[in-house]
Structures are given as C-alpha cells and as structure tokens.
Coordinates of C-alpha atoms in Angstrom, one line a residue:
M13 CA 131.0 108.5 79.0
T14 CA 134.0 110.1 77.4
G15 CA 135.8 109.7 74.1
E16 CA 133.3 107.2 72.5
S17 CA 130.4 108.5 74.5
D18 CA 128.2 108.9 71.5
L19 CA 128.8 105.4 70.2
G20 CA 129.7 103.4 73.3
W21 CA 126.1 102.2 73.8
L22 CA 124.6 100.0 71.1
P23 CA 121.4 98.1 72.1
A24 CA 121.1 94.4 71.4
L25 CA 117.7 93.8 69.8
P26 CA 116.3 90.4 70.6
A27 CA 114.2 88.5 68.1
G28 CA 110.5 88.4 68.5
P29 CA 107.3 90.0 67.2
K30 CA 107.6 93.2 69.2
P31 CA 108.1 96.3 67.0
V32 CA 111.7 97.3 66.6
Y33 CA 111.3 100.8 68.0
L34 CA 109.9 99.3 71.3
K35 CA 112.8 96.9 71.4
I36 CA 115.1 100.0 71.3
V37 CA 113.1 101.7 74.1
D38 CA 113.2 98.5 76.3
A39 CA 117.0 98.2 75.7
L40 CA 117.5 101.8 76.7
A41 CA 115.4 101.2 79.9
D42 CA 117.4 98.1 80.8
A43 CA 120.7 99.8 80.2
R44 CA 119.7 102.6 82.5
S45 CA 118.5 100.3 85.2
N46 CA 121.6 98.1 85.2
G47 CA 123.9 101.0 85.3
R48 CA 125.4 100.7 81.8
L49 CA 123.8 104.1 81.0
Q50 CA 124.0 106.8 83.7
P51 CA 121.9 110.0 84.0
G52 CA 123.6 112.6 81.8
D53 CA 125.1 110.2 79.4
R54 CA 124.7 111.3 75.8
L55 CA 123.2 108.9 73.3
P56 CA 124.4 108.4 69.7
P57 CA 122.8 110.7 67.1
Q58 CA 119.6 109.1 65.7
R59 CA 121.0 108.8 62.2
E60 CA 124.2 107.1 63.4
L61 CA 122.3 104.8 65.6
A62 CA 120.0 103.8 62.8
R63 CA 123.0 103.0 60.6
L64 CA 124.7 100.9 63.3
L65 CA 121.5 99.0 64.0
G66 CA 120.6 98.6 60.3
V67 CA 117.1 100.1 60.7
D68 CA 115.3 103.1 59.2
L69 CA 115.9 106.5 60.7
T70 CA 112.1 106.8 61.3
T71 CA 112.3 103.7 63.5
V72 CA 115.0 105.3 65.8
T73 CA 113.1 108.6 65.7
R74 CA 109.9 106.8 66.9
A75 CA 111.9 105.0 69.6
F76 CA 113.4 108.2 70.9
S77 CA 110.0 109.8 70.9
E78 CA 108.6 107.0 73.0
A79 CA 111.6 107.1 75.3
R80 CA 111.0 110.8 75.9
R81 CA 107.3 110.1 76.7
R82 CA 108.5 107.6 79.3
N83 CA 110.9 110.2 80.7
L84 CA 113.9 108.0 79.9
I85 CA 115.7 110.6 77.8
D86 CA 115.7 114.3 77.1
A87 CA 116.8 116.1 74.0
T88 CA 118.4 119.6 73.9
A89 CA 118.7 121.4 70.6
G90 CA 122.3 121.7 69.5
R91 CA 123.6 119.4 72.3
G92 CA 122.1 116.0 71.7
T93 CA 120.0 113.5 73.5
F94 CA 120.8 112.6 77.1
V95 CA 119.7 110.0 79.7
T96 CA 117.5 111.4 82.4
P97 CA 117.5 110.6 86.1
G98 CA 114.2 108.8 85.5
E99 CA 112.0 110.4 88.2
P100 CA 108.3 110.3 87.1
E101 CA 107.0 113.6 85.8
E102 CA 104.0 113.2 88.1
P103 CA 103.8 111.4 91.4
A104 CA 102.5 107.9 91.2
L105 CA 99.0 107.3 92.6
D106 CA 98.7 104.8 95.4
L107 CA 95.8 102.6 94.5
S108 CA 96.6 99.9 97.0
M109 CA 93.6 100.7 99.3
N110 CA 91.2 100.5 96.4
I111 CA 91.1 96.8 97.3
P112 CA 90.3 96.1 101.0
P113 CA 92.6 93.7 102.8
A114 CA 91.4 90.1 103.0
P115 CA 89.9 89.2 106.4
A116 CA 92.4 87.6 108.7
G117 CA 92.1 83.8 109.1
L118 CA 89.7 83.4 106.1
N119 CA 90.3 81.9 102.7
L120 CA 88.4 84.6 100.9
P121 CA 88.8 83.2 97.3
A122 CA 87.5 79.9 98.5
L123 CA 84.5 81.5 100.2
I124 CA 83.7 83.5 97.1
R125 CA 83.9 80.3 95.0
I126 CA 81.6 78.4 97.3
G127 CA 79.1 81.3 97.3
I128 CA 79.0 81.6 93.6
E129 CA 78.6 77.8 93.2
G130 CA 75.8 77.8 95.6
L131 CA 74.1 80.7 93.8
L132 CA 74.3 79.0 90.5
K133 CA 72.8 75.9 91.9
R134 CA 69.7 77.9 93.0
S135 CA 69.5 80.0 89.9
S136 CA 70.7 80.0 86.3
A137 CA 73.4 82.3 85.1
E138 CA 70.9 83.6 82.5
A139 CA 68.5 84.6 85.2
L140 CA 71.2 86.3 87.2
L141 CA 72.3 88.4 84.2
S142 CA 68.8 89.4 83.1
Y143 CA 66.5 92.2 84.3
H144 CA 64.6 91.4 87.4
P145 CA 61.1 92.4 88.5
G146 CA 60.9 95.9 89.8
P147 CA 60.7 95.2 93.5
G148 CA 62.8 92.1 93.3
S149 CA 62.0 88.4 93.0
P150 CA 60.0 86.7 95.8
A151 CA 63.1 84.8 96.9
E152 CA 65.1 88.1 97.1
R153 CA 62.4 89.8 99.0
A154 CA 62.1 86.9 101.4
A155 CA 65.8 86.9 102.0
G156 CA 65.7 90.6 102.7
S157 CA 62.9 90.1 105.2
S158 CA 64.9 87.5 107.0
W159 CA 68.0 89.7 107.1
L160 CA 66.0 92.6 108.5
A161 CA 64.5 90.4 111.1
A162 CA 67.9 89.7 112.5
A163 CA 68.4 93.4 113.0
G164 CA 65.1 93.7 114.8
D165 CA 62.9 94.9 112.0
R166 CA 60.2 92.3 111.3
L167 CA 58.8 93.2 107.9
P168 CA 56.7 90.9 105.7
A169 CA 58.4 90.1 102.4
D170 CA 55.7 92.1 100.5
R171 CA 57.0 95.2 102.2
V172 CA 60.6 94.7 101.2
V173 CA 61.9 96.1 97.9
V174 CA 65.2 95.0 96.3
G175 CA 66.7 97.6 94.0
S176 CA 69.7 98.0 91.7
G177 CA 71.6 100.1 94.1
A178 CA 71.5 102.5 97.1
Q179 CA 71.4 105.6 95.0
A180 CA 68.5 104.3 92.8
L181 CA 66.5 103.3 95.8
L182 CA 67.2 106.6 97.6
T183 CA 66.0 108.5 94.5
A184 CA 62.8 106.4 94.4
V185 CA 62.1 107.1 98.1
V186 CA 62.7 110.8 97.7
L187 CA 60.4 111.0 94.7
A188 CA 57.7 109.0 96.4
E189 CA 57.8 110.8 99.8
T190 CA 58.4 114.5 98.7
Q191 CA 57.4 117.0 96.1
E192 CA 59.4 119.5 94.1
G193 CA 60.3 122.4 96.4
D194 CA 60.1 120.3 99.6
T195 CA 62.9 120.4 102.1
I196 CA 65.0 117.4 103.1
L197 CA 66.6 117.6 106.6
A198 CA 70.1 116.1 106.9
D199 CA 73.4 116.6 108.7
A200 CA 75.4 119.6 107.8
L201 CA 78.1 117.3 106.4
T202 CA 76.1 114.7 104.5
Y203 CA 76.3 112.1 101.8
P204 CA 77.4 113.7 98.5
G205 CA 74.9 111.5 96.6
L206 CA 72.0 113.1 98.6
I207 CA 73.2 116.6 97.7
A208 CA 73.3 115.7 94.0
L209 CA 69.9 114.0 94.2
A210 CA 68.3 117.0 95.8
G211 CA 69.7 119.3 93.1
A212 CA 68.5 117.0 90.3
T213 CA 65.0 116.6 91.7
R214 CA 64.6 120.2 92.8
R215 CA 64.4 119.5 96.5
N216 CA 65.9 121.8 99.1
L217 CA 68.4 120.6 101.7
A218 CA 68.5 122.0 105.2
A219 CA 71.1 121.2 107.8
V220 CA 70.2 120.1 111.3
G221 CA 72.6 120.8 114.2
N222 CA 74.5 118.0 115.8
D223 CA 76.9 117.3 118.6
G224 CA 79.4 114.5 119.4
E225 CA 76.6 111.9 119.2
G226 CA 75.1 113.0 115.9
M227 CA 72.0 114.9 114.9
R228 CA 70.3 116.6 117.9
P229 CA 66.6 115.9 118.5
D230 CA 65.8 119.4 119.7
D231 CA 67.5 120.9 116.6
L232 CA 65.6 118.4 114.4
E233 CA 62.3 119.6 115.9
E234 CA 63.3 123.3 115.4
A235 CA 64.4 122.7 111.8
A236 CA 61.2 120.6 110.9
R237 CA 59.0 123.4 112.2
R238 CA 61.0 126.2 110.6
H239 CA 61.1 124.6 107.1
G240 CA 57.8 122.7 107.3
A241 CA 59.9 119.6 106.4
R242 CA 58.6 116.1 106.8
F243 CA 61.5 114.1 105.4
V244 CA 64.8 113.3 107.3
Y245 CA 67.9 111.6 105.9
L246 CA 70.2 109.8 108.3
N247 CA 73.3 107.8 107.9
P248 CA 74.0 106.8 111.5
T249 CA 76.5 104.0 111.0
L250 CA 79.9 105.1 109.5
Q251 CA 78.4 108.4 108.4
N252 CA 79.5 109.7 105.0
P253 CA 81.8 111.7 105.0
T254 CA 82.8 111.8 108.7
A255 CA 82.7 108.0 109.5
S256 CA 81.1 108.7 112.8
V257 CA 78.7 106.1 114.5
M258 CA 75.6 107.3 116.3
P259 CA 75.0 105.8 119.7
E260 CA 71.9 103.6 120.2
G261 CA 70.4 106.1 122.7
R262 CA 70.6 109.0 120.2
R263 CA 68.9 106.9 117.6
R264 CA 66.0 106.1 119.9
E265 CA 65.7 109.8 120.8
L266 CA 65.5 110.8 117.1
A267 CA 63.0 108.0 116.4
R268 CA 60.7 109.3 119.2
M269 CA 61.0 112.9 117.9
A270 CA 60.2 111.8 114.4
A271 CA 57.1 109.9 115.7
K272 CA 56.0 113.0 117.6
L273 CA 56.4 115.3 114.6
E274 CA 55.1 112.6 112.1
L275 CA 58.4 112.8 110.1
T276 CA 59.6 110.2 107.7
I277 CA 63.2 109.0 108.4
V278 CA 65.3 107.3 105.7
E279 CA 68.1 105.4 107.3
D280 CA 71.0 104.9 104.9
D281 CA 72.9 102.0 106.3
P282 CA 75.3 100.6 103.7
Y283 CA 77.7 99.0 106.2
S284 CA 75.1 97.1 108.3

C-alpha cells in the first residue's frame, strides 16, 4: 500500500459476544487471506487504529499481541507493524494416522453402536465403569477361554486372567516368574515397555541372536546357559519395533527348545 498505507485498512467489527480484541485479530486474518492485506503491508499505528475504531488503546495492543502470537504480523522498532507471509513458525504435525482408516466395506460406526448396545444389555453401565475382580469376572474369563480355543490353546476358564492392560499383566508375570537380579531373554530390538519394566523391577535384559525368521533356537540355548536365565519374552506377531512376523516353523522350534531347557516363554501378541 502507498499514500494511505497506514490508514487504508480498517477492520469491520461484527456484533457478537466475542471479545473486541479477538474480532480485530479475526478481521486481520480474513483480510490477509482474501488479499486485501498483502505480506509486507504496514498497519496503522495502534493509537490511530484505536481512535478510528472507538476502542481503548489497550484493546488494540492486546489484539496486536495475539496477532503476533499467531504469526499474522511482525513489529519492527522505529518502522511499524507489518503483515507477515504467514508461514507457521514450526512445521505442523501430521496426526492423521493417529486414527486408523475404517475397514473397507464396513459401517464401523454402526458396528460399534450395535456392540455397545449388546454389551449394555448383558451388563449395566455401572458394572462396566466400576472396578472388577482381580482375575476378571467369570464371564470375561470364559470368553477369554473360548477366544484362546479358537487359536488352538484350550485352557479352562480358571486358568485365564483378564487384566487392565498388557503392561500391567506383563509386570505381574515378570514379578511372579522372576526374582530381582534375574535375567530376561529377549530380542536385541525389543518392546520399549519391557526395557522400562526390567529397569523398574531390577531385572537384567540379555539379547538373543536372531536371523531373518526371528530369534534363533541355538542362540537361545547358548544365552540361557550363559546367563542362567529361565524367562524368555517373545513378540512374534508384528514385533515391536520391527513389525516382523515370525514363521510358524520357527515358533515351534523355539517352543521345543524352551521345553528342553525348561524355560518360561511369555508371548506378547497384541495383534492376534
């Protein structure tokens, strides 16, 4: 702007409950987006703008401060206040993949609604929102037994424990099966939660060698004998953090080696 550059832009402030200083900021953002104000344009001095709008100087000062925070304007001592190009000071974070895409061909909201309605028919909302018995209710344990049977593990319901989360259950198993100072065998790249758990419970972690199919049975035997370890942590399906999947044959080889050495294997399978 030239000639009347300082006074050529005067925001129109709409009626409404929004604070006046925010109305000024919104008007500034709109003028920049529609091209009425261009990067580098100089704005009227705060005192003059306050007089023209009929508001207190403190209102305009507050508006300019908020506009600077939003990177809409920039002020230079002795020169005035100018419209900025508007690029964000920090790159925006892409959070789109924090929500997985809906399955193709399914009405996911409808399925969720049907599932919740069915759940509320079988149990009250009060029961669902209250603390449950330690190992889970009989119905939950029976459901877990049926689910495991479909995967080939036929466990009676009284041997199934339902917990408040994988980390809590993993902690319980580690505390029950190992002592302070014991060694846990795991992949060299393993679940960060296990690393934190071992540190918090004063257990040691030892890496077992692997190849393209996962943990090697011969390396497991060597590590177990060298460390005197009896506890093995495995995450064979979509392993964290490599996302690898262990073939069925390798799983059977490791199971046979664990039986031979009388090792306890914990299979962490959150994606089953």
